PDB file as gemmi writes it, atoms N, CA and C in Angstrom:
CRYST1    1.000    1.000    1.000  90.00  90.00  90.00 P 1                      
ATOM      1  N   MET A   1      35.562  31.409 -96.630  1.00  0.00           N  
ATOM      2  CA  MET A   1      36.478  31.444 -95.510  1.00  0.00           C  
ATOM      3  C   MET A   1      36.387  30.113 -94.756  1.00  0.00           C  
ATOM      4  N   LEU A   2      37.518  29.586 -94.397  1.00  0.00           N  
ATOM      5  CA  LEU A   2      37.563  28.300 -93.693  1.00  0.00           C  
ATOM      6  C   LEU A   2      37.245  28.468 -92.212  1.00  0.00           C  
ATOM      7  N   THR A   3      36.566  27.480 -91.662  1.00  0.00           N  
ATOM      8  CA  THR A   3      36.319  27.487 -90.223  1.00  0.00           C  
ATOM      9  C   THR A   3      37.578  27.032 -89.501  1.00  0.00           C  
ATOM     10  N   LEU A   4      37.638  27.307 -88.208  1.00  0.00           N  
ATOM     11  CA  LEU A   4      38.792  26.855 -87.425  1.00  0.00           C  
ATOM     12  C   LEU A   4      38.880  25.337 -87.420  1.00  0.00           C  
ATOM     13  N   HIS A   5      37.739  24.676 -87.382  1.00  0.00           N  
ATOM     14  CA  HIS A   5      37.735  23.209 -87.403  1.00  0.00           C  
ATOM     15  C   HIS A   5      38.382  22.697 -88.691  1.00  0.00           C  
ATOM     16  N   ARG A   6      38.031  23.326 -89.807  1.00  0.00           N  
ATOM     17  CA  ARG A   6      38.596  22.907 -91.099  1.00  0.00           C  
ATOM     18  C   ARG A   6      40.098  23.202 -91.163  1.00  0.00           C  
ATOM     19  N   LYS A   7      40.497  24.380 -90.651  1.00  0.00           N  
ATOM     20  CA  LYS A   7      41.922  24.722 -90.628  1.00  0.00           C  
ATOM     21  C   LYS A   7      42.702  23.712 -89.784  1.00  0.00           C  
ATOM     22  N   GLU A   8      42.135  23.348 -88.630  1.00  0.00           N  
ATOM     23  CA  GLU A   8      42.792  22.368 -87.761  1.00  0.00           C  
ATOM     24  C   GLU A   8      42.940  21.029 -88.485  1.00  0.00           C  
ATOM     25  N   LYS A   9      41.906  20.622 -89.206  1.00  0.00           N  
ATOM     26  CA  LYS A   9      41.938  19.347 -89.942  1.00  0.00           C  
ATOM     27  C   LYS A   9      43.010  19.386 -91.040  1.00  0.00           C  
ATOM     28  N   ILE A  10      43.117  20.502 -91.741  1.00  0.00           N  
ATOM     29  CA  ILE A  10      44.130  20.657 -92.787  1.00  0.00           C  
ATOM     30  C   ILE A  10      45.532  20.565 -92.182  1.00  0.00           C  
ATOM     31  N   LEU A  11      45.729  21.230 -91.057  1.00  0.00           N  
ATOM     32  CA  LEU A  11      47.041  21.205 -90.397  1.00  0.00           C  
ATOM     33  C   LEU A  11      47.405  19.780 -89.969  1.00  0.00           C  
ATOM     34  N   ARG A  12      46.450  19.082 -89.369  1.00  0.00           N  
ATOM     35  CA  ARG A  12      46.717  17.710 -88.922  1.00  0.00           C  
ATOM     36  C   ARG A  12      47.044  16.797 -90.106  1.00  0.00           C  
ATOM     37  N   LYS A  13      46.308  16.959 -91.218  1.00  0.00           N  
ATOM     38  CA  LYS A  13      46.574  16.144 -92.411  1.00  0.00           C  
ATOM     39  C   LYS A  13      47.957  16.429 -92.975  1.00  0.00           C  
ATOM     40  N   ALA A  14      48.419  17.666 -92.816  1.00  0.00           N  
ATOM     41  CA  ALA A  14      49.745  18.048 -93.309  1.00  0.00           C  
ATOM     42  C   ALA A  14      50.847  17.611 -92.343  1.00  0.00           C  
ATOM     43  N   GLY A  15      50.453  17.015 -91.207  1.00  0.00           N  
ATOM     44  CA  GLY A  15      51.437  16.539 -90.243  1.00  0.00           C  
ATOM     45  C   GLY A  15      51.964  17.617 -89.311  1.00  0.00           C  
ATOM     46  N   ILE A  16      51.276  18.726 -89.243  1.00  0.00           N  
ATOM     47  CA  ILE A  16      51.702  19.821 -88.367  1.00  0.00           C  
ATOM     48  C   ILE A  16      51.016  19.645 -87.015  1.00  0.00           C  
ATOM     49  N   PRO A  17      51.798  19.617 -85.939  1.00  0.00           N  
ATOM     50  CA  PRO A  17      51.189  19.461 -84.617  1.00  0.00           C  
ATOM     51  C   PRO A  17      50.343  20.686 -84.255  1.00  0.00           C  
ATOM     52  N   VAL A  18      49.124  20.430 -83.834  1.00  0.00           N  
ATOM     53  CA  VAL A  18      48.195  21.486 -83.437  1.00  0.00           C  
ATOM     54  C   VAL A  18      47.998  21.382 -81.928  1.00  0.00           C  
ATOM     55  N   PRO A  19      48.060  22.517 -81.221  1.00  0.00           N  
ATOM     56  CA  PRO A  19      47.838  22.439 -79.777  1.00  0.00           C  
ATOM     57  C   PRO A  19      46.426  21.931 -79.483  1.00  0.00           C  
ATOM     58  N   PRO A  20      46.276  21.178 -78.408  1.00  0.00           N  
ATOM     59  CA  PRO A  20      44.939  20.668 -78.076  1.00  0.00           C  
ATOM     60  C   PRO A  20      44.009  21.810 -77.664  1.00  0.00           C  
ATOM     61  N   PHE A  21      42.720  21.618 -77.918  1.00  0.00           N  
ATOM     62  CA  PHE A  21      41.729  22.611 -77.496  1.00  0.00           C  
ATOM     63  C   PHE A  21      41.759  22.696 -75.973  1.00  0.00           C  
ATOM     64  N   PRO A  22      41.796  23.897 -75.417  1.00  0.00           N  
ATOM     65  CA  PRO A  22      41.931  24.041 -73.965  1.00  0.00           C  
ATOM     66  C   PRO A  22      40.686  23.587 -73.199  1.00  0.00           C  
ATOM     67  N   ALA A  23      40.933  22.799 -72.174  1.00  0.00           N  
ATOM     68  CA  ALA A  23      39.850  22.345 -71.307  1.00  0.00           C  
ATOM     69  C   ALA A  23      39.610  23.379 -70.213  1.00  0.00           C  
ATOM     70  N   ARG A  24      38.438  23.361 -69.662  1.00  0.00           N  
ATOM     71  CA  ARG A  24      38.111  24.257 -68.555  1.00  0.00           C  
ATOM     72  C   ARG A  24      38.812  23.741 -67.305  1.00  0.00           C  
ATOM     73  N   ARG A  25      39.387  24.641 -66.547  1.00  0.00           N  
ATOM     74  CA  ARG A  25      40.147  24.276 -65.348  1.00  0.00           C  
ATOM     75  C   ARG A  25      39.275  23.527 -64.336  1.00  0.00           C  
ATOM     76  N   LEU A  26      38.057  23.960 -64.153  1.00  0.00           N  
ATOM     77  CA  LEU A  26      37.127  23.290 -63.240  1.00  0.00           C  
ATOM     78  C   LEU A  26      35.988  22.687 -64.046  1.00  0.00           C  
ATOM     79  N   PRO A  27      35.532  21.509 -63.673  1.00  0.00           N  
ATOM     80  CA  PRO A  27      34.362  20.979 -64.391  1.00  0.00           C  
ATOM     81  C   PRO A  27      33.153  21.882 -64.120  1.00  0.00           C  
ATOM     82  N   LEU A  28      32.316  22.060 -65.123  1.00  0.00           N  
ATOM     83  CA  LEU A  28      31.135  22.912 -64.981  1.00  0.00           C  
ATOM     84  C   LEU A  28      30.174  22.290 -63.981  1.00  0.00           C  
ATOM     85  N   GLN A  29      29.762  23.074 -63.016  1.00  0.00           N  
ATOM     86  CA  GLN A  29      28.830  22.595 -61.993  1.00  0.00           C  
ATOM     87  C   GLN A  29      27.411  22.953 -62.416  1.00  0.00           C  
ATOM     88  N   GLU A  30      26.616  21.944 -62.695  1.00  0.00           N  
ATOM     89  CA  GLU A  30      25.252  22.195 -63.168  1.00  0.00           C  
ATOM     90  C   GLU A  30      24.404  22.915 -62.141  1.00  0.00           C  
ATOM     91  N   ARG A  31      24.739  22.764 -60.881  1.00  0.00           N  
ATOM     92  CA  ARG A  31      23.924  23.427 -59.866  1.00  0.00           C  
ATOM     93  C   ARG A  31      23.991  24.945 -60.006  1.00  0.00           C  
ATOM     94  N   HIS A  32      25.047  25.452 -60.655  1.00  0.00           N  
ATOM     95  CA  HIS A  32      25.172  26.893 -60.843  1.00  0.00           C  
ATOM     96  C   HIS A  32      24.443  27.375 -62.089  1.00  0.00           C  
ATOM     97  N   LEU A  33      23.918  26.454 -62.875  1.00  0.00           N  
ATOM     98  CA  LEU A  33      23.189  26.832 -64.080  1.00  0.00           C  
ATOM     99  C   LEU A  33      21.711  27.102 -63.791  1.00  0.00           C  
ATOM    100  N   ARG A  34      21.255  26.693 -62.615  1.00  0.00           N  
ATOM    101  CA  ARG A  34      19.853  26.913 -62.256  1.00  0.00           C  
ATOM    102  C   ARG A  34      19.589  28.398 -62.078  1.00  0.00           C  
ATOM    103  N   ASP A  35      18.334  28.787 -62.307  1.00  0.00           N  
ATOM    104  CA  ASP A  35      17.947  30.186 -62.123  1.00  0.00           C  
ATOM    105  C   ASP A  35      18.154  30.610 -60.675  1.00  0.00           C  
ATOM    106  N   ALA A  36      18.637  31.798 -60.482  1.00  0.00           N  
ATOM    107  CA  ALA A  36      18.833  32.433 -59.179  1.00  0.00           C  
ATOM    108  C   ALA A  36      19.938  31.785 -58.343  1.00  0.00           C  
ATOM    109  N   ALA A  37      20.734  30.919 -58.931  1.00  0.00           N  
ATOM    110  CA  ALA A  37      21.861  30.329 -58.197  1.00  0.00           C  
ATOM    111  C   ALA A  37      23.058  31.267 -58.330  1.00  0.00           C  
ATOM    112  N   LYS A  38      23.705  31.553 -57.230  1.00  0.00           N  
ATOM    113  CA  LYS A  38      24.877  32.430 -57.249  1.00  0.00           C  
ATOM    114  C   LYS A  38      26.087  31.618 -57.704  1.00  0.00           C  
ATOM    115  N   VAL A  39      26.770  32.119 -58.699  1.00  0.00           N  
ATOM    116  CA  VAL A  39      27.943  31.434 -59.227  1.00  0.00           C  
ATOM    117  C   VAL A  39      29.163  31.932 -58.452  1.00  0.00           C  
ATOM    118  N   PRO A  40      29.908  31.016 -57.851  1.00  0.00           N  
ATOM    119  CA  PRO A  40      31.094  31.427 -57.091  1.00  0.00           C  
ATOM    120  C   PRO A  40      32.138  32.102 -57.990  1.00  0.00           C  
ATOM    121  N   GLN A  41      32.925  32.971 -57.385  1.00  0.00           N  
ATOM    122  CA  GLN A  41      33.967  33.694 -58.122  1.00  0.00           C  
ATOM    123  C   GLN A  41      34.930  32.722 -58.800  1.00  0.00           C  
ATOM    124  N   GLU A  42      35.247  31.621 -58.136  1.00  0.00           N  
ATOM    125  CA  GLU A  42      36.168  30.633 -58.709  1.00  0.00           C  
ATOM    126  C   GLU A  42      35.641  30.095 -60.045  1.00  0.00           C  
ATOM    127  N   GLU A  43      34.317  29.882 -60.123  1.00  0.00           N  
ATOM    128  CA  GLU A  43      33.704  29.409 -61.368  1.00  0.00           C  
ATOM    129  C   GLU A  43      33.796  30.480 -62.456  1.00  0.00           C  
ATOM    130  N   ARG A  44      33.538  31.726 -62.093  1.00  0.00           N  
ATOM    131  CA  ARG A  44      33.629  32.817 -63.073  1.00  0.00           C  
ATOM    132  C   ARG A  44      35.061  32.982 -63.559  1.00  0.00           C  
ATOM    133  N   ASP A  45      36.027  32.829 -62.629  1.00  0.00           N  
ATOM    134  CA  ASP A  45      37.436  32.919 -63.021  1.00  0.00           C  
ATOM    135  C   ASP A  45      37.809  31.797 -63.992  1.00  0.00           C  
ATOM    136  N   ALA A  46      37.303  30.587 -63.729  1.00  0.00           N  
ATOM    137  CA  ALA A  46      37.586  29.451 -64.612  1.00  0.00           C  
ATOM    138  C   ALA A  46      37.016  29.705 -66.003  1.00  0.00           C  
ATOM    139  N   ASP A  47      35.821  30.313 -66.063  1.00  0.00           N  
ATOM    140  CA  ASP A  47      35.231  30.645 -67.367  1.00  0.00           C  
ATOM    141  C   ASP A  47      36.085  31.669 -68.105  1.00  0.00           C  
ATOM    142  N   ALA A  48      36.531  32.694 -67.391  1.00  0.00           N  
ATOM    143  CA  ALA A  48      37.348  33.736 -68.020  1.00  0.00           C  
ATOM    144  C   ALA A  48      38.681  33.165 -68.506  1.00  0.00           C  
ATOM    145  N   GLU A  49      39.287  32.294 -67.708  1.00  0.00           N  
ATOM    146  CA  GLU A  49      40.548  31.658 -68.105  1.00  0.00           C  
ATOM    147  C   GLU A  49      40.356  30.820 -69.361  1.00  0.00           C  
ATOM    148  N   GLN A  50      39.255  30.086 -69.413  1.00  0.00           N  
ATOM    149  CA  GLN A  50      39.030  29.257 -70.589  1.00  0.00           C  
ATOM    150  C   GLN A  50      38.776  30.112 -71.819  1.00  0.00           C  
ATOM    151  N   ARG A  51      38.009  31.191 -71.671  1.00  0.00           N  
ATOM    152  CA  ARG A  51      37.775  32.070 -72.823  1.00  0.00           C  
ATOM    153  C   ARG A  51      39.093  32.612 -73.365  1.00  0.00           C  
ATOM    154  N   ALA A  52      39.992  33.019 -72.463  1.00  0.00           N  
ATOM    155  CA  ALA A  52      41.303  33.536 -72.890  1.00  0.00           C  
ATOM    156  C   ALA A  52      42.125  32.433 -73.563  1.00  0.00           C  
ATOM    157  N   ALA A  53      42.086  31.222 -73.001  1.00  0.00           N  
ATOM    158  CA  ALA A  53      42.839  30.107 -73.571  1.00  0.00           C  
ATOM    159  C   ALA A  53      42.292  29.724 -74.943  1.00  0.00           C  
ATOM    160  N   VAL A  54      40.980  29.758 -75.104  1.00  0.00           N  
ATOM    161  CA  VAL A  54      40.367  29.432 -76.400  1.00  0.00           C  
ATOM    162  C   VAL A  54      40.757  30.485 -77.429  1.00  0.00           C  
ATOM    163  N   GLN A  55      40.768  31.756 -77.029  1.00  0.00           N  
ATOM    164  CA  GLN A  55      41.174  32.818 -77.953  1.00  0.00           C  
ATOM    165  C   GLN A  55      42.627  32.617 -78.395  1.00  0.00           C  
ATOM    166  N   ALA A  56      43.501  32.260 -77.451  1.00  0.00           N  
ATOM    167  CA  ALA A  56      44.908  32.005 -77.792  1.00  0.00           C  
ATOM    168  C   ALA A  56      45.019  30.793 -78.722  1.00  0.00           C  
ATOM    169  N   TRP A  57      44.215  29.762 -78.467  1.00  0.00           N  
ATOM    170  CA  TRP A  57      44.216  28.573 -79.321  1.00  0.00           C  
ATOM    171  C   TRP A  57      43.777  28.935 -80.745  1.00  0.00           C  
ATOM    172  N   ARG A  58      42.721  29.736 -80.843  1.00  0.00           N  
ATOM    173  CA  ARG A  58      42.244  30.160 -82.167  1.00  0.00           C  
ATOM    174  C   ARG A  58      43.327  30.922 -82.923  1.00  0.00           C  
ATOM    175  N   GLN A  59      44.008  31.823 -82.218  1.00  0.00           N  
ATOM    176  CA  GLN A  59      45.073  32.594 -82.857  1.00  0.00           C  
ATOM    177  C   GLN A  59      46.213  31.681 -83.311  1.00  0.00           C  
ATOM    178  N   ALA A  60      46.531  30.677 -82.490  1.00  0.00           N  
ATOM    179  CA  ALA A  60      47.602  29.739 -82.844  1.00  0.00           C  
ATOM    180  C   ALA A  60      47.230  28.940 -84.093  1.00  0.00           C  
ATOM    181  N   VAL A  61      45.997  28.447 -84.151  1.00  0.00           N  
ATOM    182  CA  VAL A  61      45.549  27.677 -85.319  1.00  0.00           C  
ATOM    183  C   VAL A  61      45.552  28.568 -86.562  1.00  0.00           C  
ATOM    184  N   ASP A  62      45.050  29.796 -86.425  1.00  0.00           N  
ATOM    185  CA  ASP A  62      45.059  30.724 -87.563  1.00  0.00           C  
ATOM    186  C   ASP A  62      46.477  30.998 -88.038  1.00  0.00           C  
ATOM    187  N   ALA A  63      47.407  31.220 -87.104  1.00  0.00           N  
ATOM    188  CA  ALA A  63      48.799  31.508 -87.470  1.00  0.00           C  
ATOM    189  C   ALA A  63      49.449  30.301 -88.147  1.00  0.00           C  
ATOM    190  N   LEU A  64      49.224  29.108 -87.608  1.00  0.00           N  
ATOM    191  CA  LEU A  64      49.785  27.902 -88.221  1.00  0.00           C  
ATOM    192  C   LEU A  64      49.232  27.697 -89.629  1.00  0.00           C  
ATOM    193  N   HIS A  65      47.936  27.908 -89.784  1.00  0.00           N  
ATOM    194  CA  HIS A  65      47.324  27.725 -91.097  1.00  0.00           C  
ATOM    195  C   HIS A  65      47.854  28.765 -92.081  1.00  0.00           C  
ATOM    196  N   ALA A  66      47.998  30.006 -91.633  1.00  0.00           N  
ATOM    197  CA  ALA A  66      48.530  31.058 -92.506  1.00  0.00           C  
ATOM    198  C   ALA A  66      49.951  30.724 -92.940  1.00  0.00           C  
ATOM    199  N   ALA A  67      50.756  30.221 -92.008  1.00  0.00           N  
ATOM    200  CA  ALA A  67      52.130  29.850 -92.345  1.00  0.00           C  
ATOM    201  C   ALA A  67      52.142  28.692 -93.339  1.00  0.00           C  
ATOM    202  N   LEU A  68      51.261  27.728 -93.142  1.00  0.00           N  
ATOM    203  CA  LEU A  68      51.175  26.603 -94.075  1.00  0.00           C  
ATOM    204  C   LEU A  68      50.754  27.096 -95.459  1.00  0.00           C  
ATOM    205  N   ALA A  69      49.757  27.941 -95.506  1.00  0.00           N  
ATOM    206  CA  ALA A  69      49.283  28.467 -96.784  1.00  0.00           C  
ATOM    207  C   ALA A  69      50.373  29.286 -97.472  1.00  0.00           C  
ATOM    208  N   GLU A  70      51.089  30.084 -96.721  1.00  0.00           N  
ATOM    209  CA  GLU A  70      52.187  30.870 -97.282  1.00  0.00           C  
ATOM    210  C   GLU A  70      53.271  29.966 -97.849  1.00  0.00           C  
ATOM    211  N   GLY A  71      53.607  28.923 -97.123  1.00  0.00           N  
ATOM    212  CA  GLY A  71      54.627  27.975 -97.584  1.00  0.00           C  
ATOM    213  C   GLY A  71      54.223  27.295 -98.872  1.00  0.00           C  
ATOM    214  N   ARG A  72      52.958  26.932 -98.974  1.00  0.00           N  
ATOM    215  CA  ARG A  72      52.479  26.286-100.197  1.00  0.00           C  
ATOM    216  C   ARG A  72      52.487  27.264-101.355  1.00  0.00           C  
ATOM    217  N   LEU A  73      52.128  28.514-101.074  1.00  0.00           N  
ATOM    218  CA  LEU A  73      52.122  29.502-102.155  1.00  0.00           C  
ATOM    219  C   LEU A  73      53.517  29.776-102.643  1.00  0.00           C  
ATOM    220  N   SER A  74      54.483  29.903-101.725  1.00  0.00           N  
ATOM    221  CA  SER A  74      55.854  30.188-102.180  1.00  0.00           C  
ATOM    222  C   SER A  74      56.470  28.989-102.889  1.00  0.00           C  
ATOM    223  N   SER A  75      56.110  27.787-102.483  1.00  0.00           N  
ATOM    224  CA  SER A  75      56.672  26.623-103.189  1.00  0.00           C  
ATOM    225  C   SER A  75      56.000  26.440-104.557  1.00  0.00           C  
ATOM    226  N   ALA A  76      54.771  26.888-104.696  1.00  0.00           N  
ATOM    227  CA  ALA A  76      54.076  26.779-105.973  1.00  0.00           C  
ATOM    228  C   ALA A  76      54.547  27.848-106.955  1.00  0.00           C  
ATOM    229  N   HIS A  77      55.034  28.976-106.415  1.00  0.00           N  
ATOM    230  CA  HIS A  77      55.499  30.088-107.263  1.00  0.00           C  
ATOM    231  C   HIS A  77      56.886  30.543-106.800  1.00  0.00           C  
ATOM    232  N   PRO A  78      57.922  29.730-106.994  1.00  0.00           N  
ATOM    233  CA  PRO A  78      59.251  30.095-106.483  1.00  0.00           C  
ATOM    234  C   PRO A  78      59.827  31.350-107.127  1.00  0.00           C  
ATOM    235  N   GLU A  79      59.383  31.696-108.315  1.00  0.00           N  
ATOM    236  CA  GLU A  79      59.959  32.874-108.971  1.00  0.00           C  
ATOM    237  C   GLU A  79      59.527  34.173-108.306  1.00  0.00           C  
ATOM    238  N   SER A  80      58.436  34.153-107.524  1.00  0.00           N  
ATOM    239  CA  SER A  80      57.972  35.378-106.877  1.00  0.00           C  
ATOM    240  C   SER A  80      58.703  35.656-105.576  1.00  0.00           C  
ATOM    241  N   SER A  81      59.549  34.719-105.096  1.00  0.00           N  
ATOM    242  CA  SER A  81      60.261  34.905-103.832  1.00  0.00           C  
ATOM    243  C   SER A  81      61.476  35.783-103.999  1.00  0.00           C  
TER     244      SER A  81                                                      
END                                                                             
């Protein structure tokens, strides 16, 4: 099974535009990584937003790669269409 990184590389080599990996809305504050430091709600929201954006990005890359693979398969075997 191909990794997402490999799928992204294949898509780029094929000339298919891939959406950029989503950046976190707020820069990570190291002071909140210390033990017993309370993380503000805004920071937790930024983490949740990024997790959702990364999941959407992964789905987009998977869908683009699947479409590319399907296109190659149908062009390699036109009689099966």
